[in-house]
PDB file of C-alpha atoms (C1' of nucleotides) in Angstrom:
ATOM      1  CA  MET A   1     113.561  48.634 108.325  1.00  0.00           C
ATOM      2  CA  GLU A   2     112.997  50.886 105.347  1.00  0.00           C
ATOM      3  CA  ASN A   3     112.091  53.582 107.817  1.00  0.00           C
ATOM      4  CA  GLN A   4     115.342  53.195 109.666  1.00  0.00           C
ATOM      5  CA  VAL A   5     117.191  53.908 106.473  1.00  0.00           C
ATOM      6  CA  SER A   6     115.253  57.025 105.554  1.00  0.00           C
ATOM      7  CA  PHE A   7     115.357  58.192 109.166  1.00  0.00           C
ATOM      8  CA  LYS A   8     119.141  58.239 109.074  1.00  0.00           C
ATOM      9  CA  GLU A   9     119.188  59.692 105.590  1.00  0.00           C
ATOM     10  CA  VAL A  10     116.973  62.566 106.582  1.00  0.00           C
ATOM     11  CA  LYS A  11     118.917  63.300 109.754  1.00  0.00           C
ATOM     12  CA  ALA A  12     122.024  63.703 107.614  1.00  0.00           C
ATOM     13  CA  CYS A  13     120.368  66.438 105.530  1.00  0.00           C
ATOM     14  CA  PRO A  14     119.528  69.634 107.426  1.00  0.00           C
ATOM     15  CA  GLU A  15     116.893  70.781 104.960  1.00  0.00           C
ATOM     16  CA  ARG A  16     114.981  67.512 104.886  1.00  0.00           C
ATOM     17  CA  TYR A  17     115.359  67.328 108.649  1.00  0.00           C
ATOM     18  CA  VAL A  18     113.647  70.665 109.160  1.00  0.00           C
ATOM     19  CA  LEU A  19     111.066  69.780 106.514  1.00  0.00           C
ATOM     20  CA  ALA A  20     110.004  66.510 108.117  1.00  0.00           C
ATOM     21  CA  ILE A  21     109.671  68.181 111.497  1.00  0.00           C
ATOM     22  CA  SER A  22     107.703  71.035 109.960  1.00  0.00           C
ATOM     23  CA  ASP A  23     105.285  68.488 108.528  1.00  0.00           C
ATOM     24  CA  THR A  24     104.581  67.352 112.050  1.00  0.00           C
ATOM     25  CA  LEU A  25     104.474  70.856 113.437  1.00  0.00           C
ATOM     26  CA  ASN A  26     101.995  71.941 110.776  1.00  0.00           C
ATOM     27  CA  VAL A  27      99.391  69.367 111.678  1.00  0.00           C
ATOM     28  CA  LEU A  28      99.547  70.492 115.305  1.00  0.00           C
ATOM     29  CA  THR A  29      99.750  74.271 115.222  1.00  0.00           C
ATOM     30  CA  GLY A  30      97.023  76.816 115.401  1.00  0.00           C
ATOM     31  CA  LYS A  31      94.662  77.402 118.228  1.00  0.00           C
ATOM     32  CA  TRP A  32      92.266  74.518 117.665  1.00  0.00           C
ATOM     33  CA  LYS A  33      93.952  71.449 116.168  1.00  0.00           C
ATOM     34  CA  LEU A  34      95.395  70.147 119.413  1.00  0.00           C
ATOM     35  CA  PRO A  35      92.094  70.302 121.335  1.00  0.00           C
ATOM     36  CA  ILE A  36      90.317  68.601 118.435  1.00  0.00           C
ATOM     37  CA  ILE A  37      92.867  65.804 118.155  1.00  0.00           C
ATOM     38  CA  GLY A  38      92.915  65.496 121.921  1.00  0.00           C
ATOM     39  CA  THR A  39      89.185  65.036 122.205  1.00  0.00           C
ATOM     40  CA  LEU A  40      89.210  62.425 119.436  1.00  0.00           C
ATOM     41  CA  PHE A  41      91.809  60.316 121.259  1.00  0.00           C
ATOM     42  CA  TYR A  42      89.086  59.212 123.646  1.00  0.00           C
ATOM     43  CA  ASN A  43      86.707  58.110 120.899  1.00  0.00           C
ATOM     44  CA  LYS A  44      85.112  59.182 117.645  1.00  0.00           C
ATOM     45  CA  LYS A  45      82.649  62.021 117.856  1.00  0.00           C
ATOM     46  CA  ARG A  46      80.057  63.929 115.880  1.00  0.00           C
ATOM     47  CA  PHE A  47      80.204  67.582 114.887  1.00  0.00           C
ATOM     48  CA  GLU A  48      78.032  68.860 117.707  1.00  0.00           C
ATOM     49  CA  GLU A  49      79.793  66.700 120.263  1.00  0.00           C
ATOM     50  CA  ILE A  50      83.175  68.117 119.352  1.00  0.00           C
ATOM     51  CA  LYS A  51      81.708  71.606 119.364  1.00  0.00           C
ATOM     52  CA  ASN A  52      80.296  71.092 122.856  1.00  0.00           C
ATOM     53  CA  ASN A  53      83.573  69.610 124.069  1.00  0.00           C
ATOM     54  CA  ILE A  54      85.638  72.582 123.050  1.00  0.00           C
ATOM     55  CA  PRO A  55      84.628  75.850 124.689  1.00  0.00           C
ATOM     56  CA  ARG A  56      84.278  78.921 122.469  1.00  0.00           C
ATOM     57  CA  ILE A  57      84.880  77.195 119.145  1.00  0.00           C
ATOM     58  CA  THR A  58      82.467  78.364 116.435  1.00  0.00           C
ATOM     59  CA  PRO A  59      81.021  76.090 113.766  1.00  0.00           C
ATOM     60  CA  GLY A  60      82.903  78.045 111.104  1.00  0.00           C
ATOM     61  CA  ILE A  61      86.291  77.307 112.632  1.00  0.00           C
ATOM     62  CA  LEU A  62      85.440  73.749 113.524  1.00  0.00           C
ATOM     63  CA  SER A  63      84.294  73.060 109.973  1.00  0.00           C
ATOM     64  CA  LYS A  64      87.477  74.529 108.516  1.00  0.00           C
ATOM     65  CA  GLU A  65      89.793  72.750 110.957  1.00  0.00           C
ATOM     66  CA  LEU A  66      88.101  69.401 110.442  1.00  0.00           C
ATOM     67  CA  ARG A  67      88.479  69.750 106.683  1.00  0.00           C
ATOM     68  CA  GLU A  68      92.174  70.581 107.077  1.00  0.00           C
ATOM     69  CA  LEU A  69      92.809  67.677 109.425  1.00  0.00           C
ATOM     70  CA  GLU A  70      91.014  65.423 106.989  1.00  0.00           C
ATOM     71  CA  THR A  71      93.035  66.474 103.945  1.00  0.00           C
ATOM     72  CA  ASN A  72      96.175  66.038 106.034  1.00  0.00           C
ATOM     73  CA  GLY A  73      95.169  62.463 106.787  1.00  0.00           C
ATOM     74  CA  ILE A  74      94.862  62.922 110.537  1.00  0.00           C
ATOM     75  CA  ILE A  75      91.159  62.280 110.869  1.00  0.00           C
ATOM     76  CA  LYS A  76      88.519  60.667 108.706  1.00  0.00           C
ATOM     77  CA  ARG A  77      84.933  61.667 108.214  1.00  0.00           C
ATOM     78  CA  VAL A  78      82.527  58.753 108.247  1.00  0.00           C
ATOM     79  CA  VAL A  79      78.889  59.121 107.256  1.00  0.00           C
ATOM     80  CA  PRO A  80      77.027  55.968 108.201  1.00  0.00           C
ATOM     81  CA  ASP A  81      74.040  56.003 105.820  1.00  0.00           C
ATOM     82  CA  SER A  82      70.584  54.796 106.820  1.00  0.00           C
ATOM     83  CA  VAL A  83      70.779  57.080 109.862  1.00  0.00           C
ATOM     84  CA  PRO A  84      69.152  60.557 109.327  1.00  0.00           C
ATOM     85  CA  VAL A  85      72.413  62.369 108.779  1.00  0.00           C
ATOM     86  CA  ALA A  86      75.135  61.842 111.325  1.00  0.00           C
ATOM     87  CA  ALA A  87      78.707  62.526 110.300  1.00  0.00           C
ATOM     88  CA  GLU A  88      81.315  61.042 112.589  1.00  0.00           C
ATOM     89  CA  TYR A  89      84.920  62.066 112.904  1.00  0.00           C
ATOM     90  CA  GLU A  90      87.658  59.712 114.040  1.00  0.00           C
ATOM     91  CA  LEU A  91      91.443  59.583 114.008  1.00  0.00           C
ATOM     92  CA  THR A  92      93.257  57.678 111.282  1.00  0.00           C
ATOM     93  CA  ASP A  93      96.051  55.245 112.192  1.00  0.00           C
ATOM     94  CA  SER A  94      98.536  57.980 111.541  1.00  0.00           C
ATOM     95  CA  GLY A  95      96.515  60.364 113.659  1.00  0.00           C
ATOM     96  CA  ARG A  96      96.583  57.922 116.541  1.00  0.00           C
ATOM     97  CA  ASN A  97     100.340  57.601 116.142  1.00  0.00           C
ATOM     98  CA  LEU A  98     100.630  61.252 117.114  1.00  0.00           C
ATOM     99  CA  LYS A  99     100.127  60.056 120.666  1.00  0.00           C
ATOM    100  CA  GLU A 100     103.795  59.185 121.039  1.00  0.00           C
ATOM    101  CA  VAL A 101     104.803  62.599 119.762  1.00  0.00           C
ATOM    102  CA  LEU A 102     102.403  64.353 122.092  1.00  0.00           C
ATOM    103  CA  ASP A 103     103.587  62.298 125.058  1.00  0.00           C
ATOM    104  CA  ARG A 104     107.159  63.382 124.402  1.00  0.00           C
ATOM    105  CA  MET A 105     106.037  66.964 124.113  1.00  0.00           C
ATOM    106  CA  LEU A 106     104.103  66.645 127.323  1.00  0.00           C
ATOM    107  CA  GLN A 107     107.133  65.267 129.094  1.00  0.00           C
ATOM    108  CA  TRP A 108     109.373  68.060 127.855  1.00  0.00           C
ATOM    109  CA  GLY A 109     106.761  70.683 128.736  1.00  0.00           C
ATOM    110  CA  ILE A 110     106.541  69.527 132.347  1.00  0.00           C
ATOM    111  CA  GLN A 111     110.277  69.073 132.691  1.00  0.00           C
ATOM    112  CA  HIS A 112     110.983  72.498 131.221  1.00  0.00           C
ATOM    113  CA  ARG A 113     108.524  74.174 133.541  1.00  0.00           C
ATOM    114  CA  ASP A 114     110.209  72.509 136.520  1.00  0.00           C
ATOM    115  CA  TRP A 115     113.602  73.546 135.223  1.00  0.00           C
ATOM    116  CA  VAL A 116     112.539  77.153 134.727  1.00  0.00           C
ATOM    117  CA  ASN A 117     110.986  77.336 138.181  1.00  0.00           C
ATOM    118  CA  ALA A 118     114.056  75.769 139.753  1.00  0.00           C
ATOM    119  CA  SER A 119     116.389  78.334 138.224  1.00  0.00           C
ATOM    120  CA  ILE A 120     114.586  81.432 139.467  1.00  0.00           C
TER     121      ILE A 120
ATOM    122  CA  MET B   1     110.588  60.122 140.206  1.00  0.00           C
ATOM    123  CA  GLU B   2     108.837  63.342 141.008  1.00  0.00           C
ATOM    124  CA  ASN B   3     108.402  63.792 137.293  1.00  0.00           C
ATOM    125  CA  GLN B   4     106.714  60.442 136.927  1.00  0.00           C
ATOM    126  CA  VAL B   5     104.147  61.552 139.428  1.00  0.00           C
ATOM    127  CA  SER B   6     103.337  64.886 137.814  1.00  0.00           C
ATOM    128  CA  PHE B   7     103.432  63.243 134.383  1.00  0.00           C
ATOM    129  CA  LYS B   8     100.628  60.915 135.396  1.00  0.00           C
ATOM    130  CA  GLU B   9      98.803  63.683 137.195  1.00  0.00           C
ATOM    131  CA  VAL B  10      98.824  65.907 134.160  1.00  0.00           C
ATOM    132  CA  LYS B  11      97.743  63.141 131.811  1.00  0.00           C
ATOM    133  CA  ALA B  12      94.705  62.648 133.987  1.00  0.00           C
ATOM    134  CA  CYS B  13      93.628  66.273 133.509  1.00  0.00           C
ATOM    135  CA  PRO B  14      92.688  67.234 129.947  1.00  0.00           C
ATOM    136  CA  GLU B  15      93.258  70.949 130.454  1.00  0.00           C
ATOM    137  CA  ARG B  16      96.693  70.615 131.985  1.00  0.00           C
ATOM    138  CA  TYR B  17      97.511  68.041 129.340  1.00  0.00           C
ATOM    139  CA  VAL B  18      96.757  70.442 126.496  1.00  0.00           C
ATOM    140  CA  LEU B  19      98.517  73.235 128.377  1.00  0.00           C
ATOM    141  CA  ALA B  20     101.792  71.371 128.849  1.00  0.00           C
ATOM    142  CA  ILE B  21     101.827  70.357 125.199  1.00  0.00           C
ATOM    143  CA  SER B  22     101.045  73.912 124.154  1.00  0.00           C
ATOM    144  CA  ASP B  23     104.056  75.072 126.138  1.00  0.00           C
ATOM    145  CA  THR B  24     106.206  72.860 123.986  1.00  0.00           C
ATOM    146  CA  LEU B  25     104.407  73.786 120.796  1.00  0.00           C
ATOM    147  CA  ASN B  26     104.839  77.479 121.512  1.00  0.00           C
ATOM    148  CA  VAL B  27     108.597  77.339 121.718  1.00  0.00           C
ATOM    149  CA  LEU B  28     108.707  75.608 118.338  1.00  0.00           C
ATOM    150  CA  THR B  29     106.132  77.328 116.174  1.00  0.00           C
ATOM    151  CA  GLY B  30     106.539  80.174 113.794  1.00  0.00           C
ATOM    152  CA  LYS B  31     108.628  80.242 110.695  1.00  0.00           C
ATOM    153  CA  TRP B  32     112.058  80.711 112.243  1.00  0.00           C
ATOM    154  CA  LYS B  33     112.402  79.087 115.666  1.00  0.00           C
ATOM    155  CA  LEU B  34     113.030  75.594 114.373  1.00  0.00           C
ATOM    156  CA  PRO B  35     115.841  76.610 111.987  1.00  0.00           C
ATOM    157  CA  ILE B  36     117.451  78.662 114.751  1.00  0.00           C
ATOM    158  CA  ILE B  37     117.313  75.868 117.298  1.00  0.00           C
ATOM    159  CA  GLY B  38     118.468  73.429 114.649  1.00  0.00           C
ATOM    160  CA  THR B  39     121.535  75.429 113.771  1.00  0.00           C
ATOM    161  CA  LEU B  40     122.447  75.817 117.449  1.00  0.00           C
ATOM    162  CA  PHE B  41     122.390  72.055 118.006  1.00  0.00           C
ATOM    163  CA  TYR B  42     125.710  71.831 116.193  1.00  0.00           C
ATOM    164  CA  ASN B  43     127.388  74.472 118.330  1.00  0.00           C
ATOM    165  CA  LYS B  44     127.013  77.962 119.729  1.00  0.00           C
ATOM    166  CA  LYS B  45     127.033  80.775 117.214  1.00  0.00           C
ATOM    167  CA  ARG B  46     127.183  84.523 116.886  1.00  0.00           C
ATOM    168  CA  PHE B  47     124.479  86.768 115.466  1.00  0.00           C
ATOM    169  CA  GLU B  48     125.975  87.074 112.009  1.00  0.00           C
ATOM    170  CA  GLU B  49     126.754  83.388 111.848  1.00  0.00           C
ATOM    171  CA  ILE B  50     123.162  82.446 112.543  1.00  0.00           C
ATOM    172  CA  LYS B  51     122.015  85.033 110.036  1.00  0.00           C
ATOM    173  CA  ASN B  52     124.303  83.587 107.368  1.00  0.00           C
ATOM    174  CA  ASN B  53     123.191  80.069 108.177  1.00  0.00           C
ATOM    175  CA  ILE B  54     119.519  80.788 107.682  1.00  0.00           C
ATOM    176  CA  PRO B  55     118.622  82.025 104.204  1.00  0.00           C
ATOM    177  CA  ARG B  56     116.321  85.055 103.921  1.00  0.00           C
ATOM    178  CA  ILE B  57     116.104  85.829 107.630  1.00  0.00           C
ATOM    179  CA  THR B  58     116.393  89.549 108.352  1.00  0.00           C
ATOM    180  CA  PRO B  59     118.174  91.011 111.372  1.00  0.00           C
ATOM    181  CA  GLY B  60     114.870  92.332 112.672  1.00  0.00           C
ATOM    182  CA  ILE B  61     113.294  88.900 112.840  1.00  0.00           C
ATOM    183  CA  LEU B  62     116.408  87.207 114.111  1.00  0.00           C
ATOM    184  CA  SER B  63     116.732  89.734 116.906  1.00  0.00           C
ATOM    185  CA  LYS B  64     113.110  89.273 117.940  1.00  0.00           C
ATOM    186  CA  GLU B  65     113.207  85.490 117.767  1.00  0.00           C
ATOM    187  CA  LEU B  66     116.432  85.279 119.756  1.00  0.00           C
ATOM    188  CA  ARG B  67     114.944  87.455 122.467  1.00  0.00           C
ATOM    189  CA  GLU B  68     111.853  85.263 122.610  1.00  0.00           C
ATOM    190  CA  LEU B  69     113.864  82.054 122.756  1.00  0.00           C
ATOM    191  CA  GLU B  70     115.958  83.569 125.505  1.00  0.00           C
ATOM    192  CA  THR B  71     113.029  84.610 127.677  1.00  0.00           C
ATOM    193  CA  ASN B  72     111.573  81.139 127.162  1.00  0.00           C
ATOM    194  CA  GLY B  73     114.764  79.611 128.490  1.00  0.00           C
ATOM    195  CA  ILE B  74     115.694  77.780 125.299  1.00  0.00           C
ATOM    196  CA  ILE B  75     118.883  79.645 124.513  1.00  0.00           C
ATOM    197  CA  LYS B  76     121.238  81.848 126.456  1.00  0.00           C
ATOM    198  CA  ARG B  77     123.064  84.917 125.299  1.00  0.00           C
ATOM    199  CA  VAL B  78     126.678  85.044 126.417  1.00  0.00           C
ATOM    200  CA  VAL B  79     128.812  88.138 126.014  1.00  0.00           C
ATOM    201  CA  PRO B  80     132.419  87.216 126.720  1.00  0.00           C
ATOM    202  CA  ASP B  81     133.969  90.537 127.726  1.00  0.00           C
ATOM    203  CA  SER B  82     137.521  91.515 126.779  1.00  0.00           C
ATOM    204  CA  VAL B  83     136.629  90.677 123.173  1.00  0.00           C
ATOM    205  CA  PRO B  84     135.494  93.746 121.126  1.00  0.00           C
ATOM    206  CA  VAL B  85     131.811  92.932 121.256  1.00  0.00           C
ATOM    207  CA  ALA B  86     130.875  89.385 120.348  1.00  0.00           C
ATOM    208  CA  ALA B  87     127.576  88.047 121.613  1.00  0.00           C
ATOM    209  CA  GLU B  88     127.234  84.302 121.444  1.00  0.00           C
ATOM    210  CA  TYR B  89     124.052  82.302 121.507  1.00  0.00           C
ATOM    211  CA  GLU B  90     123.879  78.754 122.749  1.00  0.00           C
ATOM    212  CA  LEU B  91     121.211  76.282 123.820  1.00  0.00           C
ATOM    213  CA  THR B  92     120.388  75.831 127.479  1.00  0.00           C
ATOM    214  CA  ASP B  93     120.156  72.332 128.965  1.00  0.00           C
ATOM    215  CA  SER B  94     116.432  72.454 128.450  1.00  0.00           C
ATOM    216  CA  GLY B  95     116.948  73.619 124.891  1.00  0.00           C
ATOM    217  CA  ARG B  96     119.200  70.679 124.194  1.00  0.00           C
ATOM    218  CA  ASN B  97     116.580  68.370 125.646  1.00  0.00           C
ATOM    219  CA  LEU B  98     114.290  69.361 122.808  1.00  0.00           C
ATOM    220  CA  LYS B  99     116.312  66.979 120.696  1.00  0.00           C
ATOM    221  CA  GLU B 100     114.297  63.999 121.860  1.00  0.00           C
ATOM    222  CA  VAL B 101     111.058  65.782 121.037  1.00  0.00           C
ATOM    223  CA  LEU B 102     112.304  66.757 117.611  1.00  0.00           C
ATOM    224  CA  ASP B 103     113.507  63.235 116.894  1.00  0.00           C
ATOM    225  CA  ARG B 104     110.050  61.884 117.649  1.00  0.00           C
ATOM    226  CA  MET B 105     108.504  64.526 115.446  1.00  0.00           C
ATOM    227  CA  LEU B 106     110.947  63.668 112.693  1.00  0.00           C
ATOM    228  CA  GLN B 107     110.055  60.018 112.951  1.00  0.00           C
ATOM    229  CA  TRP B 108     106.337  60.695 112.781  1.00  0.00           C
ATOM    230  CA  GLY B 109     106.783  63.108 109.878  1.00  0.00           C
ATOM    231  CA  ILE B 110     108.613  60.532 107.781  1.00  0.00           C
ATOM    232  CA  GLN B 111     106.260  57.749 108.752  1.00  0.00           C
ATOM    233  CA  HIS B 112     103.185  59.837 108.010  1.00  0.00           C
ATOM    234  CA  ARG B 113     104.516  60.824 104.618  1.00  0.00           C
ATOM    235  CA  ASP B 114     105.112  57.157 103.762  1.00  0.00           C
ATOM    236  CA  TRP B 115     101.658  56.274 105.011  1.00  0.00           C
ATOM    237  CA  VAL B 116      99.987  58.998 102.953  1.00  0.00           C
ATOM    238  CA  ASN B 117     101.891  58.012  99.817  1.00  0.00           C
ATOM    239  CA  ALA B 118     101.072  54.348 100.347  1.00  0.00           C
ATOM    240  CA  SER B 119      97.343  55.020 100.575  1.00  0.00           C
ATOM    241  CA  ILE B 120      96.975  56.942  97.295  1.00  0.00           C
TER     242      ILE B 120
ATOM    243  C1'  DA C   1     138.353 112.334 111.278  1.00  0.00           C
ATOM    244  C1'  DG C   2     136.221 109.037 108.366  1.00  0.00           C
ATOM    245  C1'  DC C   3     135.218 104.237 106.890  1.00  0.00           C
ATOM    246  C1'  DT C   4     134.050  99.397 107.947  1.00  0.00           C
ATOM    247  C1'  DG C   5     132.038  95.266 110.286  1.00  0.00           C
ATOM    248  C1'  DT C   6     129.223  93.449 114.023  1.00  0.00           C
ATOM    249  C1'  DG C   7     125.148  93.573 116.401  1.00  0.00           C
ATOM    250  C1'  DC C   8     121.478  95.115 116.650  1.00  0.00           C
ATOM    251  C1'  DT C   9     116.449  98.498 116.854  1.00  0.00           C
ATOM    252  C1'  DA C  10     112.375 101.121 114.766  1.00  0.00           C
ATOM    253  C1'  DT C  11     108.740 101.944 111.621  1.00  0.00           C
ATOM    254  C1'  DA C  12     105.403 101.004 108.484  1.00  0.00           C
ATOM    255  C1'  DC C  13     103.438  97.598 105.815  1.00  0.00           C
ATOM    256  C1'  DT C  14     101.386  92.933 103.982  1.00  0.00           C
ATOM    257  C1'  DT C  15      99.796  88.386 104.781  1.00  0.00           C
ATOM    258  C1'  DT C  16      97.936  84.911 107.511  1.00  0.00           C
ATOM    259  C1'  DT C  17      95.135  83.420 111.173  1.00  0.00           C
ATOM    260  C1'  DG C  18      91.262  83.743 113.948  1.00  0.00           C
ATOM    261  C1'  DT C  19      86.383  85.637 115.035  1.00  0.00           C
ATOM    262  C1'  DA C  20      81.475  87.212 114.820  1.00  0.00           C
ATOM    263  C1'  DT C  21      77.325  87.022 112.682  1.00  0.00           C
ATOM    264  C1'  DA C  22      74.165  85.462 109.717  1.00  0.00           C
ATOM    265  C1'  DC C  23      72.332  82.184 106.929  1.00  0.00           C
ATOM    266  C1'  DC C  24      71.290  77.507 104.220  1.00  0.00           C
ATOM    267  C1'  DT C  25      69.847  72.475 103.763  1.00  0.00           C
ATOM    268  C1'  DT C  26      68.040  68.082 105.098  1.00  0.00           C
ATOM    269  C1'  DG C  27      65.226  65.189 107.559  1.00  0.00           C
ATOM    270  C1'  DG C  28      62.277  64.467 111.358  1.00  0.00           C
ATOM    271  C1'  DT C  29      58.279  66.118 114.686  1.00  0.00           C
ATOM    272  C1'  DA C  30      53.726  68.578 116.297  1.00  0.00           C
TER     273       DA C  30
ATOM    274  C1'  DT D   1      52.400  72.866 107.028  1.00  0.00           C
ATOM    275  C1'  DA D   2      55.405  75.073 110.250  1.00  0.00           C
ATOM    276  C1'  DC D   3      59.039  74.435 113.123  1.00  0.00           C
ATOM    277  C1'  DC D   4      63.205  72.416 115.060  1.00  0.00           C
ATOM    278  C1'  DA D   5      67.877  70.258 115.448  1.00  0.00           C
ATOM    279  C1'  DA D   6      72.107  68.655 113.217  1.00  0.00           C
ATOM    280  C1'  DG D   7      75.548  69.851 110.317  1.00  0.00           C
ATOM    281  C1'  DG D   8      77.244  72.797 108.160  1.00  0.00           C
ATOM    282  C1'  DT D   9      78.701  77.458 104.577  1.00  0.00           C
ATOM    283  C1'  DA D  10      79.495  82.630 103.489  1.00  0.00           C
ATOM    284  C1'  DT D  11      80.900  87.108 104.396  1.00  0.00           C
ATOM    285  C1'  DA D  12      83.114  90.726 106.553  1.00  0.00           C
ATOM    286  C1'  DC D  13      86.163  92.089 110.044  1.00  0.00           C
ATOM    287  C1'  DA D  14      90.038  92.167 113.747  1.00  0.00           C
ATOM    288  C1'  DA D  15      94.300  90.563 115.537  1.00  0.00           C
ATOM    289  C1'  DA D  16      98.660  88.315 115.151  1.00  0.00           C
ATOM    290  C1'  DA D  17     102.630  86.975 112.488  1.00  0.00           C
ATOM    291  C1'  DG D  18     105.844  88.001 109.183  1.00  0.00           C
ATOM    292  C1'  DT D  19     108.551  91.350 105.943  1.00  0.00           C
ATOM    293  C1'  DA D  20     111.060  95.350 103.901  1.00  0.00           C
ATOM    294  C1'  DT D  21     113.634  99.134 104.558  1.00  0.00           C
ATOM    295  C1'  DA D  22     116.202 102.189 107.022  1.00  0.00           C
ATOM    296  C1'  DG D  23     119.161 103.440 110.418  1.00  0.00           C
ATOM    297  C1'  DC D  24     122.015 103.613 114.878  1.00  0.00           C
ATOM    298  C1'  DA D  25     125.977 102.549 118.332  1.00  0.00           C
ATOM    299  C1'  DC D  26     130.281 100.919 119.167  1.00  0.00           C
ATOM    300  C1'  DA D  27     135.007  99.339 118.313  1.00  0.00           C
ATOM    301  C1'  DG D  28     138.989  99.007 115.293  1.00  0.00           C
ATOM    302  C1'  DC D  29     141.644 100.451 111.547  1.00  0.00           C
ATOM    303  C1'  DT D  30     144.059 104.129 108.509  1.00  0.00           C
TER     304       DT D  30
END
DNA sequence: AGCTGTGCTATACTTTTGTATACCTTGGTA
DNA sequence: TACCAAGGTATACAAAAGTATAGCACAGCT
């Protein structure tokens, strides 16, 4: 209910509107964030697993992107002790909530492609 | 109904899934596309109007961004003849459909911000 | 003919983003 | 003890995105 209020409030203010959307855009843009989030939707994974899942990503980039996604609260890094040393990465609640956003984007993407093709 | 089919199809294929979302992401990213689309939601506008609506944008950028948005089928450039020379830019149907995507992104952005603040 | 406003384009530059390559540490394993 | 795999970091470099500055074409007005 609180959200409903601030949702309307923000929509009434162009600057806050653009800002809130930019927040969302920023956690998704760049070449690698989407593939990383996408692969973690299925289940949590370890560094090497993610690396092997995403063609051509180097450890340097992956390391940097994971750190960014972590500080943005999209994923969390879990190190179960006892085990040799096996860091695991998984989506946070908020990260999982991106699914609805991505589904909308997917829908628009397909629809737009159809629309463009139809109007040639 | 056709859409429902391809929607499911695409969701089943990770590569096409990422691709369709990237399509959407690409029309939104960069520093200026969102403000431009945002300002055109209210109504169609001319070059100078857009420029005056968006602080610090230079004609060079605006020109480039408008051309990109046009080739991507998000806006259309209309030159009503008879008038001296007054180009007008307005959203296409597909451009207007972005509203639903942006609303979802807005919602997530606000929600995520609340969530982050709550967990400090 | 000269000045003004609209609607741009061109060029060179800076900043940000992405990439390649090499290397380090920690705990097994032979 | 030497070597290997997992999980990274560091450094230098290349490519893409963004910016500043200048200027041009056309129409209308005086």
